[in-house]
């Protein structure tokens, strides 16, 4: 028997999780999900352990302590903060709040694999706009793709999986071209790793443009991927719409207070980000010296544009004990600890040597 269901689900590929590290008798590294290689801070783990005593109760619904902490951190009003079980839920709230059957959502491609899944899930239509030859968002083409049916545009900055960024100037020109009743989500999951001085800080853009939503996460820079906590910053009007689409009680108290404890330890976490950013520069330089041409990444990962050689490259990485995220046109490899990165650099040399 086939139950009556939405036909578009038959062809919808589900979200695929990054592969675990290969099983091998050498050290192996999972570099497939852009996770933070550092273990969680003791202060965060202690807080979670303490709150575990109360998990027979529902979480605090509007997370006032975390919302206040985020508003203070970003210099915005508490009415402008929305929360989600990961920022992927915030992006989902924005899609569901703005777009339904017959409506279009414009985003760059290749970009975050969750976008097509979420857009189809909302019953809306994806309008993917190819990246430029240098793997950036083609913002003029994205602006041209906006029609009467467009209800949302997503700009992933830095872009996952290519690591490329959109400049402040290019973004402003783009936002000027998009009608101001169309919501634009700036997905800034990797903002903390972005050291390009020309990159826009989306939160300053929100202050001037009420149709812009910024989404950020504790999963990447702050190492809370397993806790599922992300947030959005928007105008109070747009924030209200997103909150209506939030799944009730999706954000646990454990997640709320793990995030509060992380904000309290921001200096320490920022030091870790700095180390990872230095490792990114080291990897990019070493791979450049080996003869690779990589886009300059501003995320906690690098993009190997292996093209036709992708499968062979993935096999070499696997031999060295590394799982990256393999796409048809290249491989995204997350920054790991020093030893993981050294092994990755060695593996990339082997790819060249054997090619
Ligand atoms: C990882 C990622 C997210 C969200 O991660 P959460 O764990 O749901 O916060 C959102 N956008 C992009 C582009 C990502 O790569």
XYZ file of N, CA, C and O and ligand atoms in Angstrom, residues 34 85-89 91 112 115 156 158 160 187 189-190 216-220 225 228-230, ligand 1:
111
model
N 32.511 19.903 9.036
C 32.859 21.250 9.519
C 32.668 21.419 11.023
O 32.336 22.507 11.510
N 16.763 25.123 16.716
C 17.580 23.946 17.024
C 18.641 23.833 15.928
O 18.496 23.109 14.962
N 19.690 24.626 16.073
C 20.676 24.835 15.009
C 20.194 25.945 14.105
O 18.987 26.241 14.053
N 21.136 26.593 13.415
C 20.694 27.684 12.537
C 19.956 27.125 11.333
O 19.227 27.839 10.658
N 20.116 25.833 11.069
C 19.345 25.244 9.977
C 17.851 25.371 10.277
O 17.037 25.579 9.370
N 17.477 25.329 11.569
C 16.058 25.527 11.886
C 15.653 26.986 11.676
O 14.517 27.267 11.282
N 16.886 28.958 9.350
C 16.705 29.074 7.898
C 15.371 28.434 7.501
O 14.621 28.976 6.689
N 24.885 25.233 0.538
C 24.544 24.326 1.648
C 23.465 23.323 1.216
O 22.400 23.717 0.727
N 19.489 23.537 1.829
C 18.534 24.483 1.215
C 17.491 23.788 0.333
O 16.289 24.014 0.519
N 24.671 32.637 1.206
C 25.490 31.909 2.168
C 26.883 32.527 2.168
O 27.616 32.420 1.184
N 30.385 33.212 4.612
C 31.091 32.510 3.532
C 30.278 31.318 3.027
O 29.520 30.722 3.790
N 29.321 27.703 1.952
C 29.601 26.290 2.142
C 29.177 25.597 0.855
O 28.005 25.725 0.488
N 23.088 33.704 5.466
C 23.484 32.557 6.286
C 24.956 32.726 6.643
O 25.839 32.519 5.808
N 26.822 31.091 8.983
C 27.242 30.002 9.874
C 28.753 30.037 10.146
O 29.205 29.554 11.185
N 29.505 30.625 9.222
C 30.979 30.628 9.362
C 31.536 32.024 9.621
O 32.731 32.256 9.448
N 23.016 32.693 12.394
C 24.330 32.314 12.950
C 24.156 31.069 13.816
O 23.039 30.717 14.205
N 25.266 30.457 14.160
C 25.164 29.190 14.877
C 26.247 29.034 15.942
O 27.327 29.623 15.822
N 25.938 28.242 16.941
C 26.934 27.840 17.932
C 27.621 26.533 17.523
O 28.463 26.029 18.246
N 27.232 25.969 16.372
C 27.734 24.648 15.989
C 29.182 24.649 15.531
O 29.890 23.668 15.720
N 29.615 25.715 14.878
C 30.893 25.667 14.189
C 31.983 26.306 15.049
O 32.765 25.616 15.672
N 27.984 21.668 17.999
C 27.186 21.064 16.919
C 26.171 20.058 17.458
O 25.030 19.995 16.992
N 22.636 21.523 19.148
C 21.585 22.070 18.277
C 21.087 23.428 18.769
O 20.013 23.550 19.350
N 21.901 24.427 18.558
C 21.464 25.778 18.922
C 22.027 26.810 17.932
O 23.229 26.873 17.705
N 21.114 27.543 17.332
C 21.479 28.602 16.398
C 20.532 29.756 16.597
O 19.545 29.650 17.340
C 26.605 24.057 9.287
C 25.770 25.046 8.580
C 24.589 25.550 9.127
C 23.895 25.150 10.340
O 24.314 24.403 11.249
P 23.458 24.185 12.571
O 24.228 23.100 13.213
O 22.090 23.800 12.172
O 23.500 25.473 13.295
C 23.885 26.521 8.449
N 24.317 26.977 7.302
C 25.433 26.527 6.738
C 25.852 27.110 5.452
C 26.187 25.541 7.339
O 27.265 25.085 6.731
